[in-house]
Amino acid sequence: EVQLVESGGGSVQAGGSLRLSCVVSGYTYNYNCMGWFRQPPGKGREGVAIICSGGGTKHYAGSVSGRFTISQDNAKSTVYLQMNSLKPEDTGTYYCVADRTRGYGLGQMSDFNYWGQGTQVTVSS
């Protein structure tokens, strides 16, 4: 059974930082693309950052570009999202996704075969 387990969420003040981690288990860690989506309160899910081709290609939402950095450690089967200069509008549930089957760029969450249960990020002003 493939599992994606997120961790690292929490509550911070605006301007603070968090580092999300997603550990993949139950499958050979050779996904073409992995990444992060988020769902702000009362809104739909949106792509945040995607990493493909072993880190050779990265896509970021315009709202996080320059503040968030996605990376992966194949030896640990883990993908990370370093979030700096956090803003209240970054609040939401963050989901790890893996194994893209269609689409390009950030795409849709449904473009991926697997996703985690989510981790909550709350940024207060």
mmCIF file with all atom_site columns, C-alpha atoms in Angstrom:
data_model
loop_
_atom_site.group_PDB
_atom_site.id
_atom_site.type_symbol
_atom_site.label_atom_id
_atom_site.label_alt_id
_atom_site.label_comp_id
_atom_site.label_asym_id
_atom_site.label_entity_id
_atom_site.label_seq_id
_atom_site.pdbx_PDB_ins_code
_atom_site.Cartn_x
_atom_site.Cartn_y
_atom_site.Cartn_z
_atom_site.occupancy
_atom_site.B_iso_or_equiv
_atom_site.pdbx_formal_charge
_atom_site.auth_seq_id
_atom_site.auth_comp_id
_atom_site.auth_asym_id
_atom_site.auth_atom_id
_atom_site.pdbx_PDB_model_num
ATOM 1   C CA . GLU A 1 1   ? 0.000   0.000  0.000   1.00 0.00 ? 1   GLU A CA 1
ATOM 2   C CA . VAL A 1 2   ? 1.369   3.375  -1.010  1.00 0.00 ? 2   VAL A CA 1
ATOM 3   C CA . GLN A 1 3   ? 1.391   5.935  1.787   1.00 0.00 ? 3   GLN A CA 1
ATOM 4   C CA . LEU A 1 4   ? 2.325   9.597  1.853   1.00 0.00 ? 4   LEU A CA 1
ATOM 5   C CA . VAL A 1 5   ? 2.704   11.004 5.356   1.00 0.00 ? 5   VAL A CA 1
ATOM 6   C CA . GLU A 1 6   ? 3.047   14.734 5.841   1.00 0.00 ? 6   GLU A CA 1
ATOM 7   C CA . SER A 1 7   ? 4.511   16.443 8.893   1.00 0.00 ? 7   SER A CA 1
ATOM 8   C CA . GLY A 1 8   ? 5.839   19.822 9.943   1.00 0.00 ? 8   GLY A CA 1
ATOM 9   C CA . GLY A 1 9   ? 2.658   21.850 9.975   1.00 0.00 ? 9   GLY A CA 1
ATOM 10  C CA . GLY A 1 10  ? 1.790   24.149 12.850  1.00 0.00 ? 10  GLY A CA 1
ATOM 11  C CA . SER A 1 11  ? 0.929   27.664 13.903  1.00 0.00 ? 11  SER A CA 1
ATOM 12  C CA . VAL A 1 12  ? 3.282   30.582 13.331  1.00 0.00 ? 12  VAL A CA 1
ATOM 13  C CA . GLN A 1 13  ? 3.123   34.338 13.202  1.00 0.00 ? 13  GLN A CA 1
ATOM 14  C CA . ALA A 1 14  ? 3.374   36.212 9.949   1.00 0.00 ? 14  ALA A CA 1
ATOM 15  C CA . GLY A 1 15  ? 6.969   36.422 8.774   1.00 0.00 ? 15  GLY A CA 1
ATOM 16  C CA . GLY A 1 16  ? 7.846   33.082 10.326  1.00 0.00 ? 16  GLY A CA 1
ATOM 17  C CA . SER A 1 17  ? 8.977   29.836 8.703   1.00 0.00 ? 17  SER A CA 1
ATOM 18  C CA . LEU A 1 18  ? 7.917   26.212 8.579   1.00 0.00 ? 18  LEU A CA 1
ATOM 19  C CA . ARG A 1 19  ? 9.328   23.168 6.853   1.00 0.00 ? 19  ARG A CA 1
ATOM 20  C CA . LEU A 1 20  ? 6.915   20.520 5.653   1.00 0.00 ? 20  LEU A CA 1
ATOM 21  C CA . SER A 1 21  ? 8.066   16.956 5.006   1.00 0.00 ? 21  SER A CA 1
ATOM 22  C CA . CYS A 1 22  ? 6.377   14.140 3.105   1.00 0.00 ? 22  CYS A CA 1
ATOM 23  C CA . VAL A 1 23  ? 7.659   10.586 3.462   1.00 0.00 ? 23  VAL A CA 1
ATOM 24  C CA . VAL A 1 24  ? 6.634   8.110  0.767   1.00 0.00 ? 24  VAL A CA 1
ATOM 25  C CA . SER A 1 25  ? 6.390   4.400  1.550   1.00 0.00 ? 25  SER A CA 1
ATOM 26  C CA . GLY A 1 26  ? 5.062   1.265  -0.069  1.00 0.00 ? 26  GLY A CA 1
ATOM 27  C CA . TYR A 1 27  ? 6.276   2.007  -3.568  1.00 0.00 ? 27  TYR A CA 1
ATOM 28  C CA . THR A 1 28  ? 9.489   2.478  -5.508  1.00 0.00 ? 28  THR A CA 1
ATOM 29  C CA . TYR A 1 29  ? 10.462  6.100  -5.079  1.00 0.00 ? 29  TYR A CA 1
ATOM 30  C CA . ASN A 1 30  ? 10.752  7.017  -8.728  1.00 0.00 ? 30  ASN A CA 1
ATOM 31  C CA . TYR A 1 31  ? 7.791   9.276  -9.288  1.00 0.00 ? 31  TYR A CA 1
ATOM 32  C CA . ASN A 1 32  ? 8.106   11.597 -12.224 1.00 0.00 ? 32  ASN A CA 1
ATOM 33  C CA . CYS A 1 33  ? 6.598   14.456 -10.258 1.00 0.00 ? 33  CYS A CA 1
ATOM 34  C CA . MET A 1 34  ? 5.784   15.113 -6.616  1.00 0.00 ? 34  MET A CA 1
ATOM 35  C CA . GLY A 1 35  ? 4.695   18.196 -4.809  1.00 0.00 ? 35  GLY A CA 1
ATOM 36  C CA . TRP A 1 36  ? 2.320   20.124 -2.626  1.00 0.00 ? 36  TRP A CA 1
ATOM 37  C CA . PHE A 1 37  ? -1.214  21.424 -2.884  1.00 0.00 ? 37  PHE A CA 1
ATOM 38  C CA . ARG A 1 38  ? -3.094  23.406 -0.266  1.00 0.00 ? 38  ARG A CA 1
ATOM 39  C CA . GLN A 1 39  ? -6.676  24.204 0.606   1.00 0.00 ? 39  GLN A CA 1
ATOM 40  C CA . PRO A 1 40  ? -7.319  27.547 2.325   1.00 0.00 ? 40  PRO A CA 1
ATOM 41  C CA . PRO A 1 41  ? -10.365 27.740 4.611   1.00 0.00 ? 41  PRO A CA 1
ATOM 42  C CA . GLY A 1 42  ? -13.548 27.910 2.550   1.00 0.00 ? 42  GLY A CA 1
ATOM 43  C CA . LYS A 1 43  ? -11.716 27.658 -0.757  1.00 0.00 ? 43  LYS A CA 1
ATOM 44  C CA . GLY A 1 44  ? -10.721 25.011 -3.269  1.00 0.00 ? 44  GLY A CA 1
ATOM 45  C CA . ARG A 1 45  ? -7.426  23.194 -3.506  1.00 0.00 ? 45  ARG A CA 1
ATOM 46  C CA . GLU A 1 46  ? -4.597  24.915 -5.325  1.00 0.00 ? 46  GLU A CA 1
ATOM 47  C CA . GLY A 1 47  ? -1.164  23.898 -6.475  1.00 0.00 ? 47  GLY A CA 1
ATOM 48  C CA . VAL A 1 48  ? 1.710   25.302 -4.435  1.00 0.00 ? 48  VAL A CA 1
ATOM 49  C CA . ALA A 1 49  ? 4.889   23.670 -5.734  1.00 0.00 ? 49  ALA A CA 1
ATOM 50  C CA . ILE A 1 50  ? 5.760   20.692 -7.923  1.00 0.00 ? 50  ILE A CA 1
ATOM 51  C CA . ILE A 1 51  ? 9.157   19.038 -8.443  1.00 0.00 ? 51  ILE A CA 1
ATOM 52  C CA . CYS A 1 52  ? 9.844   16.762 -11.425 1.00 0.00 ? 52  CYS A CA 1
ATOM 53  C CA . SER A 1 53  ? 12.638  14.827 -13.071 1.00 0.00 ? 53  SER A CA 1
ATOM 54  C CA . GLY A 1 54  ? 14.553  14.244 -9.867  1.00 0.00 ? 54  GLY A CA 1
ATOM 55  C CA . GLY A 1 55  ? 14.604  17.921 -9.059  1.00 0.00 ? 55  GLY A CA 1
ATOM 56  C CA . GLY A 1 56  ? 15.514  19.173 -12.495 1.00 0.00 ? 56  GLY A CA 1
ATOM 57  C CA . THR A 1 57  ? 12.213  20.972 -12.958 1.00 0.00 ? 57  THR A CA 1
ATOM 58  C CA . LYS A 1 58  ? 10.267  22.944 -10.372 1.00 0.00 ? 58  LYS A CA 1
ATOM 59  C CA . HIS A 1 59  ? 6.999   24.831 -10.629 1.00 0.00 ? 59  HIS A CA 1
ATOM 60  C CA . TYR A 1 60  ? 5.708   27.358 -8.085  1.00 0.00 ? 60  TYR A CA 1
ATOM 61  C CA . ALA A 1 61  ? 2.474   29.236 -7.642  1.00 0.00 ? 61  ALA A CA 1
ATOM 62  C CA . GLY A 1 62  ? 3.016   32.937 -8.209  1.00 0.00 ? 62  GLY A CA 1
ATOM 63  C CA . SER A 1 63  ? 1.837   33.698 -4.681  1.00 0.00 ? 63  SER A CA 1
ATOM 64  C CA . VAL A 1 64  ? 4.662   31.658 -3.108  1.00 0.00 ? 64  VAL A CA 1
ATOM 65  C CA . SER A 1 65  ? 7.477   32.153 -5.609  1.00 0.00 ? 65  SER A CA 1
ATOM 66  C CA . GLY A 1 66  ? 10.550  33.536 -3.873  1.00 0.00 ? 66  GLY A CA 1
ATOM 67  C CA . ARG A 1 67  ? 9.282   32.509 -0.433  1.00 0.00 ? 67  ARG A CA 1
ATOM 68  C CA . PHE A 1 68  ? 8.806   28.721 -0.710  1.00 0.00 ? 68  PHE A CA 1
ATOM 69  C CA . THR A 1 69  ? 11.342  26.140 -1.874  1.00 0.00 ? 69  THR A CA 1
ATOM 70  C CA . ILE A 1 70  ? 10.564  22.558 -2.842  1.00 0.00 ? 70  ILE A CA 1
ATOM 71  C CA . SER A 1 71  ? 13.217  19.856 -2.699  1.00 0.00 ? 71  SER A CA 1
ATOM 72  C CA . GLN A 1 72  ? 13.506  16.089 -2.486  1.00 0.00 ? 72  GLN A CA 1
ATOM 73  C CA . ASP A 1 73  ? 15.822  13.516 -0.931  1.00 0.00 ? 73  ASP A CA 1
ATOM 74  C CA . ASN A 1 74  ? 15.581  10.290 -2.900  1.00 0.00 ? 74  ASN A CA 1
ATOM 75  C CA . ALA A 1 75  ? 17.625  8.359  -0.350  1.00 0.00 ? 75  ALA A CA 1
ATOM 76  C CA . LYS A 1 76  ? 15.028  9.196  2.303   1.00 0.00 ? 76  LYS A CA 1
ATOM 77  C CA . SER A 1 77  ? 12.033  8.983  -0.059  1.00 0.00 ? 77  SER A CA 1
ATOM 78  C CA . THR A 1 78  ? 11.057  12.418 1.152   1.00 0.00 ? 78  THR A CA 1
ATOM 79  C CA . VAL A 1 79  ? 9.930   15.665 -0.429  1.00 0.00 ? 79  VAL A CA 1
ATOM 80  C CA . TYR A 1 80  ? 10.187  18.936 1.480   1.00 0.00 ? 80  TYR A CA 1
ATOM 81  C CA . LEU A 1 81  ? 8.574   22.358 1.328   1.00 0.00 ? 81  LEU A CA 1
ATOM 82  C CA . GLN A 1 82  ? 10.534  25.113 3.023   1.00 0.00 ? 82  GLN A CA 1
ATOM 83  C CA . MET A 1 83  ? 8.174   28.012 3.671   1.00 0.00 ? 83  MET A CA 1
ATOM 84  C CA . ASN A 1 84  ? 9.648   31.391 4.620   1.00 0.00 ? 84  ASN A CA 1
ATOM 85  C CA . SER A 1 85  ? 8.116   34.827 5.118   1.00 0.00 ? 85  SER A CA 1
ATOM 86  C CA . LEU A 1 86  ? 4.757   33.221 5.786   1.00 0.00 ? 86  LEU A CA 1
ATOM 87  C CA . LYS A 1 87  ? 1.615   35.299 5.371   1.00 0.00 ? 87  LYS A CA 1
ATOM 88  C CA . PRO A 1 88  ? -1.882  34.833 6.809   1.00 0.00 ? 88  PRO A CA 1
ATOM 89  C CA . GLU A 1 89  ? -3.091  33.933 3.311   1.00 0.00 ? 89  GLU A CA 1
ATOM 90  C CA . ASP A 1 90  ? -0.789  30.890 3.408   1.00 0.00 ? 90  ASP A CA 1
ATOM 91  C CA . THR A 1 91  ? -3.098  29.376 6.017   1.00 0.00 ? 91  THR A CA 1
ATOM 92  C CA . GLY A 1 92  ? -4.640  26.082 4.984   1.00 0.00 ? 92  GLY A CA 1
ATOM 93  C CA . THR A 1 93  ? -4.311  22.320 4.839   1.00 0.00 ? 93  THR A CA 1
ATOM 94  C CA . TYR A 1 94  ? -1.264  21.254 2.864   1.00 0.00 ? 94  TYR A CA 1
ATOM 95  C CA . TYR A 1 95  ? -1.323  17.987 0.924   1.00 0.00 ? 95  TYR A CA 1
ATOM 96  C CA . CYS A 1 96  ? 1.591   16.040 -0.503  1.00 0.00 ? 96  CYS A CA 1
ATOM 97  C CA . VAL A 1 97  ? 0.997   14.494 -3.939  1.00 0.00 ? 97  VAL A CA 1
ATOM 98  C CA . ALA A 1 98  ? 2.945   11.961 -6.012  1.00 0.00 ? 98  ALA A CA 1
ATOM 99  C CA . ASP A 1 99  ? 2.998   10.082 -9.312  1.00 0.00 ? 99  ASP A CA 1
ATOM 100 C CA . ARG A 1 100 ? 1.613   12.446 -11.908 1.00 0.00 ? 100 ARG A CA 1
ATOM 101 C CA . THR A 1 101 ? -0.302  10.752 -14.734 1.00 0.00 ? 101 THR A CA 1
ATOM 102 C CA . ARG A 1 102 ? -1.377  13.791 -16.776 1.00 0.00 ? 102 ARG A CA 1
ATOM 103 C CA . GLY A 1 103 ? -1.135  17.545 -16.976 1.00 0.00 ? 103 GLY A CA 1
ATOM 104 C CA . TYR A 1 104 ? 1.844   19.858 -16.594 1.00 0.00 ? 104 TYR A CA 1
ATOM 105 C CA . GLY A 1 105 ? 3.059   22.728 -14.436 1.00 0.00 ? 105 GLY A CA 1
ATOM 106 C CA . LEU A 1 106 ? 1.173   22.851 -11.143 1.00 0.00 ? 106 LEU A CA 1
ATOM 107 C CA . GLY A 1 107 ? -1.847  21.087 -12.646 1.00 0.00 ? 107 GLY A CA 1
ATOM 108 C CA . GLN A 1 108 ? -4.683  19.683 -10.555 1.00 0.00 ? 108 GLN A CA 1
ATOM 109 C CA . MET A 1 109 ? -4.554  17.414 -7.539  1.00 0.00 ? 109 MET A CA 1
ATOM 110 C CA . SER A 1 110 ? -6.482  14.818 -9.543  1.00 0.00 ? 110 SER A CA 1
ATOM 111 C CA . ASP A 1 111 ? -3.533  14.627 -11.976 1.00 0.00 ? 111 ASP A CA 1
ATOM 112 C CA . PHE A 1 112 ? -1.694  12.607 -9.328  1.00 0.00 ? 112 PHE A CA 1
ATOM 113 C CA . ASN A 1 113 ? -2.271  9.014  -8.279  1.00 0.00 ? 113 ASN A CA 1
ATOM 114 C CA . TYR A 1 114 ? -1.432  9.452  -4.616  1.00 0.00 ? 114 TYR A CA 1
ATOM 115 C CA . TRP A 1 115 ? -1.838  12.093 -1.929  1.00 0.00 ? 115 TRP A CA 1
ATOM 116 C CA . GLY A 1 116 ? -1.517  12.319 1.826   1.00 0.00 ? 116 GLY A CA 1
ATOM 117 C CA . GLN A 1 117 ? -3.999  13.149 4.576   1.00 0.00 ? 117 GLN A CA 1
ATOM 118 C CA . GLY A 1 118 ? -2.773  16.713 4.902   1.00 0.00 ? 118 GLY A CA 1
ATOM 119 C CA . THR A 1 119 ? -1.080  18.838 7.537   1.00 0.00 ? 119 THR A CA 1
ATOM 120 C CA . GLN A 1 120 ? -2.475  22.093 8.886   1.00 0.00 ? 120 GLN A CA 1
ATOM 121 C CA . VAL A 1 121 ? -0.605  25.374 8.555   1.00 0.00 ? 121 VAL A CA 1
ATOM 122 C CA . THR A 1 122 ? -1.951  28.414 10.383  1.00 0.00 ? 122 THR A CA 1
ATOM 123 C CA . VAL A 1 123 ? -0.344  31.838 10.019  1.00 0.00 ? 123 VAL A CA 1
ATOM 124 C CA . SER A 1 124 ? -1.545  34.601 12.311  1.00 0.00 ? 124 SER A CA 1
ATOM 125 C CA . SER A 1 125 ? -1.111  38.303 11.689  1.00 0.00 ? 125 SER A CA 1
#
